[in-house]
Short mmCIF file of C-alpha atoms in Angstrom, two decimals:
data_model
loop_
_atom_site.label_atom_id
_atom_site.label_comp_id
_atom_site.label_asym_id
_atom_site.label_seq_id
_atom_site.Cartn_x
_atom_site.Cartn_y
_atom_site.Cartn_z
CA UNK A 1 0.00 0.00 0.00
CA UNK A 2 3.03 2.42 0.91
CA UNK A 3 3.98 2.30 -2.99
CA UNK A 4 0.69 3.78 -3.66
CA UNK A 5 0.97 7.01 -2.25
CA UNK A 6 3.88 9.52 -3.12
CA UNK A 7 7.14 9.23 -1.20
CA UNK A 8 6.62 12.99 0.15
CA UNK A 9 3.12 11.92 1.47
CA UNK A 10 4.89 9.06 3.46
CA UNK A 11 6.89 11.22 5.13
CA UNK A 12 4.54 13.42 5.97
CA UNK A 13 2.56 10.74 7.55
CA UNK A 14 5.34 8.69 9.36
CA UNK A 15 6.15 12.34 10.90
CA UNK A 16 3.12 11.79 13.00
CA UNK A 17 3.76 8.53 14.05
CA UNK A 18 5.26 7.88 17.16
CA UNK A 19 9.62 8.02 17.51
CA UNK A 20 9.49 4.15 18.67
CA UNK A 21 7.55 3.82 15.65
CA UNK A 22 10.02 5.93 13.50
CA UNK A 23 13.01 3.55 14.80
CA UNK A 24 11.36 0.28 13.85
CA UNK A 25 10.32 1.67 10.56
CA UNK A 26 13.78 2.58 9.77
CA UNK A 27 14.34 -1.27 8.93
CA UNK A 28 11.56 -1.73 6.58
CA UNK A 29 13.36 -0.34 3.47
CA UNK A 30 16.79 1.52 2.95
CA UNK A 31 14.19 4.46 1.16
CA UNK A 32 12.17 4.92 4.49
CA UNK A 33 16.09 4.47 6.70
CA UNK A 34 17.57 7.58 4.37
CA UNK A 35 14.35 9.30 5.07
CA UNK A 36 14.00 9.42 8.72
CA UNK A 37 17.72 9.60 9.41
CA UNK A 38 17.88 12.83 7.59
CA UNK A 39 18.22 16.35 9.52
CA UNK A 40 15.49 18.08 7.66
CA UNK A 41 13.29 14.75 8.51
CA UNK A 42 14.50 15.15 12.25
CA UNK A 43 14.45 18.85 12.22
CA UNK A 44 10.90 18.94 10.98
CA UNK A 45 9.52 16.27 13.27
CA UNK A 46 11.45 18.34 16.48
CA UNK A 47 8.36 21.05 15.78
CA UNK A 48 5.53 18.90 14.84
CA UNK A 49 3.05 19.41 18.25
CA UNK A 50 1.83 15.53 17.09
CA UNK A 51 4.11 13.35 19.38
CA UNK A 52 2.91 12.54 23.27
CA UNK A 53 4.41 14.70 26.02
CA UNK A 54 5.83 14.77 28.96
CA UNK A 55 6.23 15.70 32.41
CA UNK A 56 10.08 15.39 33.58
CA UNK A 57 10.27 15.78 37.40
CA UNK A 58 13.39 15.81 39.40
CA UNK A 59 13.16 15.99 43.30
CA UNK A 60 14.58 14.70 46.25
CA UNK A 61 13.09 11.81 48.32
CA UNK A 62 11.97 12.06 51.82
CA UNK A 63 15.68 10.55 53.03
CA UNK A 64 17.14 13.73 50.76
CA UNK A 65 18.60 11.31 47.61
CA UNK A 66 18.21 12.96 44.63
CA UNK A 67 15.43 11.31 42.32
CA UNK A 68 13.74 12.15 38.51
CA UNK A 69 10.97 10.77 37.22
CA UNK A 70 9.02 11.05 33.78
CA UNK A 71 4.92 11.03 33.26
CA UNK A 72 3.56 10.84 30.56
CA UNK A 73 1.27 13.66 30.14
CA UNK A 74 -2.40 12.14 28.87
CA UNK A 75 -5.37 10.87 30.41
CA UNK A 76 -3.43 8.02 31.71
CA UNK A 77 -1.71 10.27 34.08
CA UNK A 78 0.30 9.71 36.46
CA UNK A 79 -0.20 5.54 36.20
CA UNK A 80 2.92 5.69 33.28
CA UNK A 81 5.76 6.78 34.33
CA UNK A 82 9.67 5.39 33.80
CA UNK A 83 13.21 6.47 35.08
CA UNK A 84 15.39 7.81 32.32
CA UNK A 85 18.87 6.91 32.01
CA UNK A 86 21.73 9.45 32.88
CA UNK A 87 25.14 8.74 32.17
CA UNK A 88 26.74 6.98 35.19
CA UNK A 89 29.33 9.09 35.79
CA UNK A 90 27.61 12.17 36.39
CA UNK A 91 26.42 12.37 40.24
CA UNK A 92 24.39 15.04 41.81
CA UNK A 93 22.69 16.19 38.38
CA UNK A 94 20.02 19.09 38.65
CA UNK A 95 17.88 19.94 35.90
CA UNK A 96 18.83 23.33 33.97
CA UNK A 97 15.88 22.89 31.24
CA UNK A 98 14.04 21.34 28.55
CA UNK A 99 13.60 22.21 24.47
CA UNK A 100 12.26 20.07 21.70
CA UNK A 101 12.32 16.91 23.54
CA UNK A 102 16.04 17.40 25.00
CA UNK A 103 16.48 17.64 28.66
CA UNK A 104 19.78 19.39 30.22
CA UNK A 105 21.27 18.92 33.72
CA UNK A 106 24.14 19.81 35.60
CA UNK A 107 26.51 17.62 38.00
CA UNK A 108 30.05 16.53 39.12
CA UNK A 109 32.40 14.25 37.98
CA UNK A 110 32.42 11.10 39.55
CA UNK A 111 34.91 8.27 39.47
CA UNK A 112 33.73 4.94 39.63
CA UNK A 113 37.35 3.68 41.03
CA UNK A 114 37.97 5.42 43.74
CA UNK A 115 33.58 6.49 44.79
CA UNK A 116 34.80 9.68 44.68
CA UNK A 117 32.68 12.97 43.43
CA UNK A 118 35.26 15.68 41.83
CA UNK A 119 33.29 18.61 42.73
CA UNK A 120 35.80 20.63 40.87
CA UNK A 121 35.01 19.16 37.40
CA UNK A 122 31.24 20.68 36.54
CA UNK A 123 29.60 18.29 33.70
CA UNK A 124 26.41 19.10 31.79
CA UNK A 125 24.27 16.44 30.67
CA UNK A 126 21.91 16.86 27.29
CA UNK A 127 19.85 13.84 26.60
CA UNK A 128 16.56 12.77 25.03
CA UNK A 129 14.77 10.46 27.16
CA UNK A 130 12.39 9.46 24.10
CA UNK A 131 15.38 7.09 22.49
CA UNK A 132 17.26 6.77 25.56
CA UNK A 133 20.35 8.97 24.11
CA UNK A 134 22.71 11.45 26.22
CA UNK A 135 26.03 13.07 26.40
CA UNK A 136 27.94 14.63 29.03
CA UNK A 137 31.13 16.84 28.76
CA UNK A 138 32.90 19.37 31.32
CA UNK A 139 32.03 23.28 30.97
CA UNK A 140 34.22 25.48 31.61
CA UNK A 141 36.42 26.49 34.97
CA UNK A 142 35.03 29.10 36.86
CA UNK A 143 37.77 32.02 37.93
CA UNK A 144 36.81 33.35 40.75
CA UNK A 145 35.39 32.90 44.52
CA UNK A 146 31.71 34.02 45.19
CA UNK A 147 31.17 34.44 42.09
CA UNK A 148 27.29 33.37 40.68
CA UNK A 149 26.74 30.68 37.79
CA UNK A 150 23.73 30.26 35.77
CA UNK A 151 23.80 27.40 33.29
CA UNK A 152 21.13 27.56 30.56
CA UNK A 153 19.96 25.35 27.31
CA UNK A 154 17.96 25.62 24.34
CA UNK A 155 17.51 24.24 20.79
CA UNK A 156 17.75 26.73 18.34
CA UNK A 157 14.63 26.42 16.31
CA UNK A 158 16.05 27.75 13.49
CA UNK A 159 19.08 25.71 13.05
CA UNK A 160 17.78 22.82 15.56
CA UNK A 161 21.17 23.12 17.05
CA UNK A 162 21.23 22.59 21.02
CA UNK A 163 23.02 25.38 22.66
CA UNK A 164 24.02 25.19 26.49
CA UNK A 165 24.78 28.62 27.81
CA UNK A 166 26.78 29.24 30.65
CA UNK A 167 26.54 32.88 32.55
CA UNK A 168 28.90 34.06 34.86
CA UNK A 169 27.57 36.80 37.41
CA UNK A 170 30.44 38.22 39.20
CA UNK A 171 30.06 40.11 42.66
CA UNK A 172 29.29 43.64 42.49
CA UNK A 173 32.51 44.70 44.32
CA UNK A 174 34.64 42.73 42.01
CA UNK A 175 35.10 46.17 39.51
CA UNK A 176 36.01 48.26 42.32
CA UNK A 177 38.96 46.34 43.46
CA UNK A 178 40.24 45.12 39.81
CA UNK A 179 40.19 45.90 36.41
CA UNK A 180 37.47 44.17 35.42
CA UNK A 181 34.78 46.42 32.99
CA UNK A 182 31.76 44.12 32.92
CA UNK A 183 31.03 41.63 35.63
CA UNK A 184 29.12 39.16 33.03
CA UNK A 185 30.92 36.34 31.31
CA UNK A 186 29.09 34.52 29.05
CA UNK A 187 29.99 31.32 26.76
CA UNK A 188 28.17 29.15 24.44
CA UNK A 189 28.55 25.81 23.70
CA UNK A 190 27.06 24.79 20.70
CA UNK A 191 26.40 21.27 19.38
CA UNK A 192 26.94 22.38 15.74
CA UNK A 193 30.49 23.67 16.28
CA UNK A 194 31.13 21.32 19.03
CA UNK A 195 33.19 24.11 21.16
CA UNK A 196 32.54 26.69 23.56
CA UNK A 197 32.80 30.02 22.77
CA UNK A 198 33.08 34.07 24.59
CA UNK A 199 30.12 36.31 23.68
CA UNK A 200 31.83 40.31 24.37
CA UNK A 201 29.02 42.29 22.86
CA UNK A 202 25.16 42.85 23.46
CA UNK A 203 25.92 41.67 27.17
CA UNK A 204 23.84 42.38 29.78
CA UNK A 205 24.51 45.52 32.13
CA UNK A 206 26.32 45.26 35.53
CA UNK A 207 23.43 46.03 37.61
CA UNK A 208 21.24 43.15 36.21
CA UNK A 209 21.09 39.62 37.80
CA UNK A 210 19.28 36.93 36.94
CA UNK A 211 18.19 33.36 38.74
CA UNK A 212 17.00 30.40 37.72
CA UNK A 213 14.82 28.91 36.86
CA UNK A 214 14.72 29.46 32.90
CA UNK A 215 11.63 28.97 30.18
CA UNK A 216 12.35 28.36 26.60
CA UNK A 217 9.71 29.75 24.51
CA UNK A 218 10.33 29.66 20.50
CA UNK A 219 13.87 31.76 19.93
CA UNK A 220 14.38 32.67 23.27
CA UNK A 221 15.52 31.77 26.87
CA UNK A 222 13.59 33.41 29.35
CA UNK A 223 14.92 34.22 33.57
CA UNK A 224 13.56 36.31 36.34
CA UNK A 225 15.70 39.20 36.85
CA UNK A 226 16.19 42.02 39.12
CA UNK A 227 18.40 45.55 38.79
CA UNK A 228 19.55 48.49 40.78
CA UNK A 229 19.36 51.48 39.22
CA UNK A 230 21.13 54.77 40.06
CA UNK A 231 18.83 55.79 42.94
CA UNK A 232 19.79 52.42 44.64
CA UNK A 233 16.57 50.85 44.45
CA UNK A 234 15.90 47.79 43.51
CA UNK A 235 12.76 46.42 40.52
CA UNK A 236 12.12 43.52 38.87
CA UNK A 237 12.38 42.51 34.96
CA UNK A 238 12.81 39.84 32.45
CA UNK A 239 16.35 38.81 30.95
CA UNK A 240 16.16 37.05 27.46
CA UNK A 241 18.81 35.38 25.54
CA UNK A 242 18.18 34.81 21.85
CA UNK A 243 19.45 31.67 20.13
CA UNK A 244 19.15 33.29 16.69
CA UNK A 245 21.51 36.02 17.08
CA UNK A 246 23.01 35.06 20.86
CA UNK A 247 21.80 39.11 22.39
CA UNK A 248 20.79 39.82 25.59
CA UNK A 249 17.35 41.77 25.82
CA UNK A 250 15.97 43.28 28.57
CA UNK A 251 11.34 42.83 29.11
CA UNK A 252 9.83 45.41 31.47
CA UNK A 253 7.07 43.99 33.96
CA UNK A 254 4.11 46.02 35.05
CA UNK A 255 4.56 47.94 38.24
CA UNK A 256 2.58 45.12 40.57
CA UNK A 257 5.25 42.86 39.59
CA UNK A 258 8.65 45.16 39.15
CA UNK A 259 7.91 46.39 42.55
CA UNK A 260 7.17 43.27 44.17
CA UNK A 261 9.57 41.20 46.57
CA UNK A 262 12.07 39.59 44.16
CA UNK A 263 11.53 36.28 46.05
CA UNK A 264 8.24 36.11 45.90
CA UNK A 265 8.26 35.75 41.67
CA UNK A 266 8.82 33.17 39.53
CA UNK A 267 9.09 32.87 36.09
CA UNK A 268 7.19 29.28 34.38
CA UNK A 269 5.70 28.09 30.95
CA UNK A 270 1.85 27.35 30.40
CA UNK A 271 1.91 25.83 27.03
CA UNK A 272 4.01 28.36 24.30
CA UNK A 273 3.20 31.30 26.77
CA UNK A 274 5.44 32.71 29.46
CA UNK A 275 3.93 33.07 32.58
CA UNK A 276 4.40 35.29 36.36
CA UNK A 277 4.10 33.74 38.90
CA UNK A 278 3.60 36.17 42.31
CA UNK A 279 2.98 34.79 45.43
CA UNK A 280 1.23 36.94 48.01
CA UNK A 281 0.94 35.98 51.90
CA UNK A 282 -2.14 37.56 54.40
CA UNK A 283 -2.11 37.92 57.83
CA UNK A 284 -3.01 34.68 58.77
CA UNK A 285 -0.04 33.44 56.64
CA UNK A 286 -1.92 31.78 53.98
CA UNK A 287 -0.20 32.02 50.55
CA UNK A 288 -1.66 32.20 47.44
CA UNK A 289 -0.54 32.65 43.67
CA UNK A 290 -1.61 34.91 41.06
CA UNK A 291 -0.99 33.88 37.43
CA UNK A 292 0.44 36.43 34.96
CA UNK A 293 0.66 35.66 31.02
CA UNK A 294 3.34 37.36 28.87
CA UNK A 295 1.12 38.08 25.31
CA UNK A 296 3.31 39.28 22.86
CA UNK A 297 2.02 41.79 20.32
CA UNK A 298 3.52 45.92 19.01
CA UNK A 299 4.53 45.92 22.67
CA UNK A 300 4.48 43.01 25.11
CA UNK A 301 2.05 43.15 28.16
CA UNK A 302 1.00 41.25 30.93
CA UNK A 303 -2.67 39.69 31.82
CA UNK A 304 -3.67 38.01 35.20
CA UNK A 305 -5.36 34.32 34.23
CA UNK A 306 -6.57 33.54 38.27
CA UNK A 307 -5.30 33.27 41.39
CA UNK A 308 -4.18 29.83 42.88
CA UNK A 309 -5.29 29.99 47.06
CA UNK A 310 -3.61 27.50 49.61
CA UNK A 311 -5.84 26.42 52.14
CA UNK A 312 -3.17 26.43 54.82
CA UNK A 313 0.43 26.18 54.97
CA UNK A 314 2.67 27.30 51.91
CA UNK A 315 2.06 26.24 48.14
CA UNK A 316 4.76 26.16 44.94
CA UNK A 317 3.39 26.21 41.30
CA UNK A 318 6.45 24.31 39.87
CA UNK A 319 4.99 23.65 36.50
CA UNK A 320 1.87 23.30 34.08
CA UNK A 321 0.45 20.49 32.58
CA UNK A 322 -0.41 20.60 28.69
CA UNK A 323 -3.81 20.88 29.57
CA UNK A 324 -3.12 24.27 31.67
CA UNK A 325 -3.34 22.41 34.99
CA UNK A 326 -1.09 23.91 37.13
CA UNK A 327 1.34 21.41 39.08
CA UNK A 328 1.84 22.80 42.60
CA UNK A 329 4.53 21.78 45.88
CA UNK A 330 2.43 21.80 48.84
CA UNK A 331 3.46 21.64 52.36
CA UNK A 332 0.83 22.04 54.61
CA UNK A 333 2.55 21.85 57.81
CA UNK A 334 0.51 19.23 58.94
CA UNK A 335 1.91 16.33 56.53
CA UNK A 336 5.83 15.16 56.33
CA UNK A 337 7.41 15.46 53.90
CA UNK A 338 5.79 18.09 51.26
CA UNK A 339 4.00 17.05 48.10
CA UNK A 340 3.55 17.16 44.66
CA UNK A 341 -0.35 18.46 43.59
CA UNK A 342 -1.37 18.20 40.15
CA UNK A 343 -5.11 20.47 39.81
CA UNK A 344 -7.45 20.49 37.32
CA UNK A 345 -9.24 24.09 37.05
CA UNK A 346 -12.10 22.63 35.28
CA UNK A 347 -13.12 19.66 37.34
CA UNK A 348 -11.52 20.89 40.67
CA UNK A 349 -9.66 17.18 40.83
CA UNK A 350 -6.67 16.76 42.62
CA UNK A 351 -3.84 13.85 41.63
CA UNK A 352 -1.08 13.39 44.47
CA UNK A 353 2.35 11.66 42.27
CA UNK A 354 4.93 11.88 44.68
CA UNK A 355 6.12 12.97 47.94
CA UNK A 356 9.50 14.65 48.60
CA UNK A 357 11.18 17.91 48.80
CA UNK A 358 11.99 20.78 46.19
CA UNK A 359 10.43 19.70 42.93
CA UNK A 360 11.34 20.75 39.55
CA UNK A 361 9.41 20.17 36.61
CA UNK A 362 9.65 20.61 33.12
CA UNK A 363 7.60 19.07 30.03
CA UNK A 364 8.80 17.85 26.87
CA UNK A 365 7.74 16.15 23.72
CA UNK A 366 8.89 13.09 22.14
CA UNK A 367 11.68 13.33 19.22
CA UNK A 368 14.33 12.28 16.93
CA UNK A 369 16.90 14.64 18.47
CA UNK A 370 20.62 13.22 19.15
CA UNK A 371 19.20 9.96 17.24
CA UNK A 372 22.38 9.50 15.15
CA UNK A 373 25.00 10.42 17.94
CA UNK A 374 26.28 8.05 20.28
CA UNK A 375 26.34 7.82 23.75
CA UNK A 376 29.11 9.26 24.94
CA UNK A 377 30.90 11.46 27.64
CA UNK A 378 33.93 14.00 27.64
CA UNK A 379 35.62 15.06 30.95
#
């Protein structure tokens, strides 16, 4: 039946299907193998919003070991999940971010002949758990003491090359006591040149420091920021980085949110959408979260979606579900240790995955990426 239809219509159907799908197919004719093993195949299935996603969590367990676990984000929720497989020599890993169905952590070296953890040599794992692929390799040495890192990843959706950015905040005092004439050092690693490399233009300005988390959305990296400006005081903003053209750009908040404690935001994703998220407390110390959506148009602005109450103790909105419901770290005082609350808005249900301590979570979508490389890692 295949040899009925033209070739391009085949491969616009097999994009659909499934990656395990893909792989197995690969064997049914040296044709279909050249097809799917092609960039522009892989590149174009990498945007496709067809394949199932997922929920990537990584927390720690109530006796403080470090743990990650992947959902898969339908109706079947949470029943399927699995454990995806990291490169064994890379302890401690913490998850820096997610784009087009890669996943990117950071952890130390550690050598499986003497149990030791070199805490000294930084690694950061990329890998797709959709075909079980990864690779690990140092970044680079940091140069001074106190100084703050930010490690940050993205695929470029123009290129579809995966870019791991490393930013280097150093401490404000640092220019007053050296020579140094901007306290941001920034390098890029890309997967296309296979090298890391100094950005010394379109750099942020000295009185701007961001935090992690990060969001991907399209061409950009997103982080919650905050600045000083010449009167000393301090308001909040939004730092992007884009992948395109590797330039720093700074997006204003409204006044409720630039003015607001810096520690009480947080930046997340709800769908393709950047989102706010400000947490309020009353006087009976009940917290509650409201919503903000970035919606891009001649000049970006801000609109409040609802407001997420706790009913006692303090609650986290960690992430968002495809379907928009918001996935929440409760601890409610009462209950040891905290956990993980998945809400629907529409039918008010609750689902209660897993119980530990300081969740992360960050979806992704099943793909090709990394398919042709081989498992490997470079310290």
């Amino acid at each position: 039946m295949s040899y009925e239809l033209p070739f391009h219509i085949q491969g616009e159907i097999m994009m659909r299907l499934p990656v395990k799908s893909l792989i197995q197919f690969r064997s049914v004719s040296k044709a279909w193998k050249s097809l799917i093993d092609s960039s522009e195949f892989v590149a174009a299935q990498s945007v496709l919003d067809t394949q199932p996603h997922h929920l990537f969590v990584w927390y720690k367990d109530p006796r403080g070991e470090i743990k990650y676990v992947s959902f898969l984000d339908d109706d079947s929720f949470p029943q399927q999940r699995f454990v995806p497989t990291l490169p064994l020599s890379v302890k401690l890993p913490r998850i820096v971010g997610s784009s087009h169905g890669l996943l990117c952590l950071d952890g130390y070296h550690w050598d499986p002949e003497t149990s030791e953890i070199n805490f000294k040599k930084r690694l950061a794992v990329v890998c797709n758990p959709s075909i079980r692929k990864s690779i690990a390799f140092v970044v680079p040495d940091i140069l001074y003491a106190r100084q703050e890192i930010v490690l940050a990843f993205g695929v470029c959706p123009v290129t579809i090359d995966p870019k791991i950015i490393q930013i280097t905040q150093l401490p404000s005092w640092m220019d007053k006591k050296t020579e140094i004439s901007n306290l941001w050092k920034v390098e890029v690693y890309s997967f296309r040149s296979g090298k890391w490399k100094s950005l010394s233009t379109n750099l942020p300005s000295n009185s701007i420091r961001i935090r992690q988390p990060q969001v991907v959305i399209d061409k950009f990296i997103y982080w919650c920021s905050s600045c000083i400006d010449s009167g000393l005081r301090t308001h909040n903003l939004i730092m992007s980085f884009d992948m395109t053209d590797e330039s720093f750009k700074v997006v204003d908040l409204p006044e409720c949110l630039a003015s607001h404690p810096f520690a009480r935001l947080s930046i997340s994703k709800l769908g393709e959408s950047l989102v706010m998220l400000q947490y309020n407390i009353n006087t009976e110390e009940q917290v509650w979260c409201d919503v903000w959506i970035m919606v891009n148009g001649a000049q970006v602005s801000f609109t409040k979606l609802y407001t997420i109450k706790g009913q006692r103790g303090s609650i986290k909105a960690v992430g968002f579900r495809k379907s928009g419901g918001p996935i929440m770290e409760v601890d409610d005082y009462l209950s040891e240790p905290t956990q993980l609350v998945v809400y629907e808005p529409n039918s008010g249900h609750c689902d209660d995955p897993i119980r530990g301590y300081s969740f992360n979570v960050n979806s992704y979508m099943e793909t090709l990426l990394m398919f042709g490389r081989s498992d490997c890692s470079s310290y």
